[in-house]
Coordinates of C-alpha atoms and ligand atoms in Angstrom, one line a residue:
X1 CA 14.4 48.8 12.4
X2 CA 13.1 46.5 14.9
X3 CA 12.7 42.7 13.9
X4 CA 9.4 41.4 14.1
X5 CA 9.6 38.6 11.5
X6 CA 12.5 36.1 11.5
X7 CA 13.4 32.9 10.0
X8 CA 15.4 30.1 11.1
X9 CA 17.1 27.5 8.7
X10 CA 18.1 24.2 10.3
X11 CA 15.7 22.7 13.3
X12 CA 18.3 20.8 14.7
X13 CA 19.8 21.2 18.6
X14 CA 20.4 25.2 17.9
X15 CA 18.0 26.1 15.2
X16 CA 14.9 24.7 17.0
X17 CA 15.7 26.4 20.3
X18 CA 17.0 29.7 18.5
X19 CA 13.4 29.8 17.1
X20 CA 12.0 29.5 20.5
X21 CA 13.8 32.1 22.2
X22 CA 12.5 34.9 19.5
X23 CA 9.0 33.0 20.0
X24 CA 9.3 33.8 23.4
X25 CA 9.9 37.3 22.7
X26 CA 6.8 37.4 20.7
X27 CA 8.3 37.4 17.5
X28 CA 6.7 35.8 14.5
X29 CA 9.6 32.8 13.4
X30 CA 9.4 30.6 10.5
X31 CA 11.5 27.5 11.0
X32 CA 12.7 25.5 8.1
X33 CA 14.4 22.0 7.6
X34 CA 14.4 19.9 4.9
X35 CA 12.1 17.2 6.1
X36 CA 8.7 17.8 7.7
X37 CA 9.9 15.0 10.3
X38 CA 12.7 17.0 11.4
X39 CA 10.2 19.9 12.0
X40 CA 7.5 17.8 13.9
X41 CA 10.6 16.7 16.3
X42 CA 11.9 19.9 16.7
X43 CA 8.5 21.0 18.1
X44 CA 7.9 18.4 20.0
X45 CA 11.2 18.8 21.6
X46 CA 10.4 22.6 22.1
X47 CA 7.0 21.7 23.7
X48 CA 8.9 19.6 26.3
X49 CA 11.5 22.3 27.0
X50 CA 8.6 24.8 27.7
X51 CA 7.5 22.3 30.2
X52 CA 10.6 21.4 32.2
X53 CA 13.4 23.7 30.8
X54 CA 12.4 27.0 31.7
X55 CA 11.3 28.6 35.0
X56 CA 7.6 28.3 35.2
X57 CA 7.0 31.1 37.9
X58 CA 5.4 33.3 35.4
X59 CA 4.6 30.7 32.7
X60 CA 1.1 29.5 31.9
X61 CA -0.3 26.9 29.6
X62 CA -1.4 29.8 27.7
X63 CA 2.0 31.3 27.5
X64 CA 3.2 28.0 25.9
X65 CA 0.1 27.9 23.4
X66 CA 1.2 31.6 22.3
X67 CA 4.9 30.8 21.9
X68 CA 4.2 27.8 20.0
X69 CA 1.9 29.3 17.8
X70 CA 4.6 32.0 17.1
X71 CA 6.6 29.2 15.3
X72 CA 5.7 28.3 11.7
X73 CA 7.3 25.3 10.4
X74 CA 7.8 25.0 6.4
X75 CA 10.2 23.2 4.6
X76 CA 9.8 25.7 1.6
X77 CA 12.4 28.5 1.9
X78 CA 10.1 30.4 -0.6
X79 CA 8.1 31.2 2.4
X80 CA 10.9 33.2 3.7
X81 CA 10.5 36.2 1.4
X82 CA 8.7 38.5 4.0
X83 CA 11.3 38.0 6.9
X84 CA 13.4 40.8 8.1
X85 CA 16.1 38.6 9.8
X86 CA 17.0 35.1 8.7
X87 CA 19.4 32.9 11.0
X88 CA 21.2 29.8 9.3
X89 CA 21.8 26.6 11.8
X90 CA 22.4 23.8 9.3
X91 CA 25.4 21.8 9.7
X92 CA 28.9 23.0 10.4
X93 CA 30.0 22.6 6.8
X94 CA 30.8 25.7 4.6
X95 CA 29.7 23.9 1.3
X96 CA 26.2 23.1 2.9
X97 CA 25.9 26.4 4.3
X98 CA 27.0 28.1 1.0
X99 CA 24.2 26.3 -1.0
X100 CA 21.8 27.5 1.8
X101 CA 22.9 31.1 1.2
X102 CA 23.0 30.9 -2.6
X103 CA 19.2 29.9 -2.5
X104 CA 18.1 32.4 0.1
X105 CA 19.7 35.4 -1.9
X106 CA 17.3 34.9 -4.4
X107 CA 14.1 34.9 -2.1
X108 CA 14.9 37.3 0.8
X109 CA 14.1 40.9 0.8
X110 CA 16.7 43.0 0.0
X111 CA 17.0 44.5 3.5
X112 CA 16.7 41.3 5.2
X113 CA 19.5 40.6 7.7
X114 CA 21.4 37.3 7.2
X115 CA 22.9 35.8 10.1
X116 CA 25.1 32.3 10.4
X117 CA 25.2 30.7 13.9
X118 CA 28.3 29.1 12.8
X119 CA 30.5 27.9 15.6
X120 CA 33.9 28.4 13.5
X121 CA 33.6 29.3 10.1
X122 CA 34.4 32.9 9.0
X123 CA 31.6 35.1 8.4
X124 CA 33.4 37.0 5.5
X125 CA 33.9 33.5 3.7
X126 CA 30.2 32.5 4.1
X127 CA 29.0 35.9 3.1
X128 CA 30.8 35.3 -0.4
X129 CA 27.9 33.0 -1.0
X130 CA 25.1 36.2 -1.3
X131 CA 25.3 38.7 -3.7
X132 CA 27.7 42.0 -3.0
X133 CA 24.4 44.1 -2.2
X134 CA 23.6 41.6 0.5
X135 CA 27.1 41.3 2.2
X136 CA 26.4 44.6 4.1
X137 CA 23.5 42.7 5.9
X138 CA 25.5 39.8 6.6
X139 CA 26.5 39.0 10.0
X140 CA 27.4 36.2 12.8
X141 CA 25.1 35.5 15.5
X142 CA 26.9 32.8 17.7
X143 CA 24.4 31.1 20.1
X144 CA 25.4 28.8 22.8
X145 CA 23.7 25.6 23.7
X146 CA 21.3 25.2 25.4
X147 CA 19.9 28.4 23.9
X148 CA 17.0 28.5 26.1
X149 CA 19.4 29.1 29.0
X150 CA 22.7 30.3 27.8
X151 CA 22.5 34.3 27.7
X152 CA 25.4 34.7 25.6
X153 CA 25.4 35.6 21.7
X154 CA 28.6 36.5 20.0
X155 CA 27.8 39.0 17.3
X156 CA 30.6 38.8 14.4
X157 CA 31.2 41.3 12.0
X158 CA 32.2 40.2 8.3
X159 CA 34.5 42.5 6.4
X160 CA 31.7 44.0 4.8
X161 CA 28.9 43.9 7.5
X162 CA 27.5 47.2 8.2
X163 CA 27.3 49.1 11.3
X164 CA 23.5 49.4 11.1
X165 CA 23.0 45.7 10.3
X166 CA 25.3 44.8 13.4
X167 CA 23.2 47.0 15.5
X168 CA 19.7 45.6 14.3
X169 CA 20.8 42.0 14.8
X170 CA 22.2 43.0 18.4
X171 CA 19.1 45.0 19.4
X172 CA 16.8 41.6 18.1
X173 CA 19.3 39.4 20.3
X174 CA 18.4 41.9 23.2
X175 CA 14.7 41.8 22.5
X176 CA 15.3 38.0 22.8
X177 CA 16.5 38.3 26.3
X178 CA 20.3 37.7 25.3
X179 CA 23.6 39.4 26.1
X180 CA 25.6 40.0 22.8
X181 CA 29.1 40.5 22.8
X182 CA 30.8 41.8 20.0
X183 CA 33.9 39.8 18.2
X184 CA 35.9 40.4 15.4
X185 CA 35.7 37.4 12.5
X186 CA 38.4 35.3 13.7
X187 CA 38.5 31.6 13.2
X188 CA 36.3 30.3 16.3
X189 CA 35.5 33.8 17.6
X190 CA 36.5 34.4 21.0
X191 CA 34.6 31.7 23.3
X192 CA 35.2 28.8 21.1
X193 CA 39.1 29.5 21.1
X194 CA 39.2 29.7 25.0
X195 CA 36.9 26.4 25.2
X196 CA 38.9 24.2 22.7
X197 CA 42.3 25.5 24.6
X198 CA 40.6 24.2 27.7
X199 CA 39.3 21.1 26.2
X200 CA 42.7 20.1 24.8
X201 CA 44.4 20.1 28.0
X202 CA 41.6 18.1 29.6
X203 CA 41.8 15.6 26.6
X204 CA 45.6 15.3 26.9
X205 CA 45.2 14.8 30.9
X206 CA 43.0 11.8 30.0
X207 CA 45.4 10.5 27.5
X208 CA 48.1 10.7 30.0
X209 CA 46.1 8.8 32.5
X210 CA 46.4 11.5 35.1
X211 CA 42.5 11.7 35.6
X212 CA 39.5 10.3 34.4
X213 CA 36.8 12.4 32.9
X214 CA 34.7 12.2 35.8
X215 CA 37.3 13.6 38.0
X216 CA 38.1 16.6 35.3
X217 CA 34.4 17.4 35.5
X218 CA 34.4 17.6 39.3
X219 CA 37.7 19.7 39.3
X220 CA 36.4 22.2 36.9
X221 CA 33.3 22.4 38.7
X222 CA 34.1 22.6 42.1
X223 CA 37.7 24.1 41.7
X224 CA 36.8 26.7 39.0
X225 CA 33.2 27.3 39.4
X226 CA 32.1 26.1 36.0
X227 CA 28.6 24.9 35.8
X228 CA 29.3 22.0 33.7
X229 CA 32.7 20.0 33.4
X230 CA 34.3 19.8 30.0
X231 CA 33.4 16.2 29.2
X232 CA 29.9 16.9 30.1
X233 CA 30.0 19.8 27.7
X234 CA 31.6 18.1 25.1
X235 CA 29.1 15.6 25.3
X236 CA 26.2 18.0 25.0
X237 CA 27.8 19.7 22.1
X238 CA 28.3 16.4 20.3
X239 CA 31.8 15.0 19.9
X240 CA 31.4 14.8 16.2
X241 CA 30.8 18.8 15.9
X242 CA 33.9 19.3 18.4
X243 CA 36.0 17.3 16.2
X244 CA 35.0 19.3 13.0
X245 CA 35.5 22.7 14.8
X246 CA 38.7 21.5 16.2
X247 CA 39.9 20.7 12.7
X248 CA 38.9 24.3 11.7
X249 CA 41.0 25.7 14.4
X250 CA 43.6 23.5 13.5
X251 CA 43.6 24.9 9.9
X252 CA 43.8 28.3 11.3
X253 CA 46.0 28.1 14.1
X254 CA 48.2 25.3 13.4
X255 CA 49.4 22.8 16.0
X256 CA 48.2 24.8 19.2
X257 CA 44.7 23.5 18.2
X258 CA 45.5 20.3 17.0
X259 CA 42.5 17.8 17.8
X260 CA 43.7 15.1 20.4
X261 CA 43.8 11.5 19.3
X262 CA 41.3 10.6 21.9
X263 CA 39.0 12.9 20.6
X264 CA 39.3 11.5 16.9
X265 CA 38.9 7.8 18.6
X266 CA 35.7 8.5 20.5
X267 CA 34.1 10.1 17.1
X268 CA 35.3 7.2 15.0
X269 CA 33.7 5.0 17.6
X270 CA 30.5 6.7 17.4
X271 CA 30.1 7.9 20.8
X272 CA 29.0 11.5 19.7
X273 CA 27.5 12.2 23.1
X274 CA 24.0 12.7 24.5
X275 CA 22.2 12.6 21.2
X276 CA 23.3 9.2 20.7
X277 CA 23.2 7.8 24.5
X278 CA 27.0 7.6 24.8
X279 CA 30.1 9.6 24.5
X280 CA 32.5 10.4 27.6
X281 CA 29.5 9.4 29.4
X282 CA 26.3 6.8 28.9
X283 CA 22.9 8.3 28.9
X284 CA 19.5 7.1 28.9
X285 CA 17.9 7.2 25.4
Ligands
NAD301 N1 26.0 22.2 19.1 C1 26.4 23.2 19.6 O1 26.7 23.3 20.9 C2 26.5 24.4 18.9 C3 26.8 25.6 19.7 C4 26.9 27.0 18.7 C5 26.8 26.8 17.3 N2 26.3 25.5 16.5 C6 26.3 25.6 15.2 O2 25.3 25.6 15.0 C7 24.9 25.0 13.6 C8 24.1 23.9 14.0 O3 24.5 22.8 14.9 P1 23.5 21.7 15.4 O4 24.2 21.4 16.8 O5 22.0 22.3 15.7 O6 23.3 20.4 14.5 P2 22.3 19.7 14.0 O7 22.8 18.6 13.5 O8 21.2 19.2 15.5 O9 21.1 20.3 13.3 C9 21.3 20.8 11.8 C10 20.0 20.7 11.2 O10 20.0 21.4 10.0 C11 19.2 20.5 9.1 N3 19.7 20.8 7.7 C12 20.9 20.4 7.1 N4 20.9 20.8 5.7 C13 19.9 21.8 5.5 C14 19.5 22.2 4.5 N5 20.3 22.3 3.3 N6 18.4 23.2 4.7 C15 17.6 23.3 5.9 N7 18.2 22.5 7.2 C16 19.2 21.7 7.0 C17 19.6 18.9 9.6 O11 18.5 18.5 9.1 C18 19.2 19.3 11.1 O12 18.0 19.4 11.7 C19 26.1 24.4 13.1 O13 26.9 25.4 12.1 C20 27.3 24.6 14.6 O14 28.7 24.5 14.4 C21 26.1 24.6 17.4

């Protein structure tokens, strides 16, 4: 089965751009959020991404119009009944995600693939929110931010995900220009486990007064060849989310992922990162 009609739930930082990359690949994408204003905001942001964020070499105004026309915003999940694959990208909260899955389970076609873009919650646990018959079609698709630029997708198999569902979801990601890797349903999957180990060490260095965030970012970029430093990346993904994911990793693996006090402090101080204009760095709003 080739996926032509998708649905994305949650039009935030991730969901909006996930919709974009599939729309750019010529797919029809319904984009859902709880309020029309969130959808309007998302489409405005995507239009700007198409203007500035993507190589314009082969890009014309017509391509932009066609891409944006492939995205159908809706606040009504009932509209998702003809979708062949639905990707959930709402808040990183098992309860909120669970409510969404329970709702769409009653609406979607029985063959529809259901994917979660969770950063850290077990796919098997999330799949318990849909009927047993649908659990074979439930997978994890972990995209990376900014989605229009980052090629990787971790494809996660839950305990009951079928080989066919994984294959169809993998191919859909390839159609959208992504390079999928297969990862088992372990908490944090592969990339976030490595990333949080690095971040915790970077945070320790700042706590010890050994280095400033700026110098650590320079060290990682110039010494390790990372395109973005850890503190710049934390601000991009949002420190609030980083702490949520850190707590989930600690629950699963114990002390080795204990979120650092300085991360808790910066979140309590409201410095979520780029989104709010202040994190480890200050940003023009
Ligand atoms: N931020 C990252 O770098 C990153 C990377 C990979 C995966 N993720 C995961 O992607 C998901 C979304 O993260 P984000 O950074 O885009 O968050 P975000 O806060 O920017 O966006 C979440 C969106 O979901 C919407 N939403 C909440 N409840 C909803 C509901 N019941 N129905 C429809 N829409 C609803 C919100 O209104 C908001 O627009 C999370 O699970 C997160 O862990 C995030």
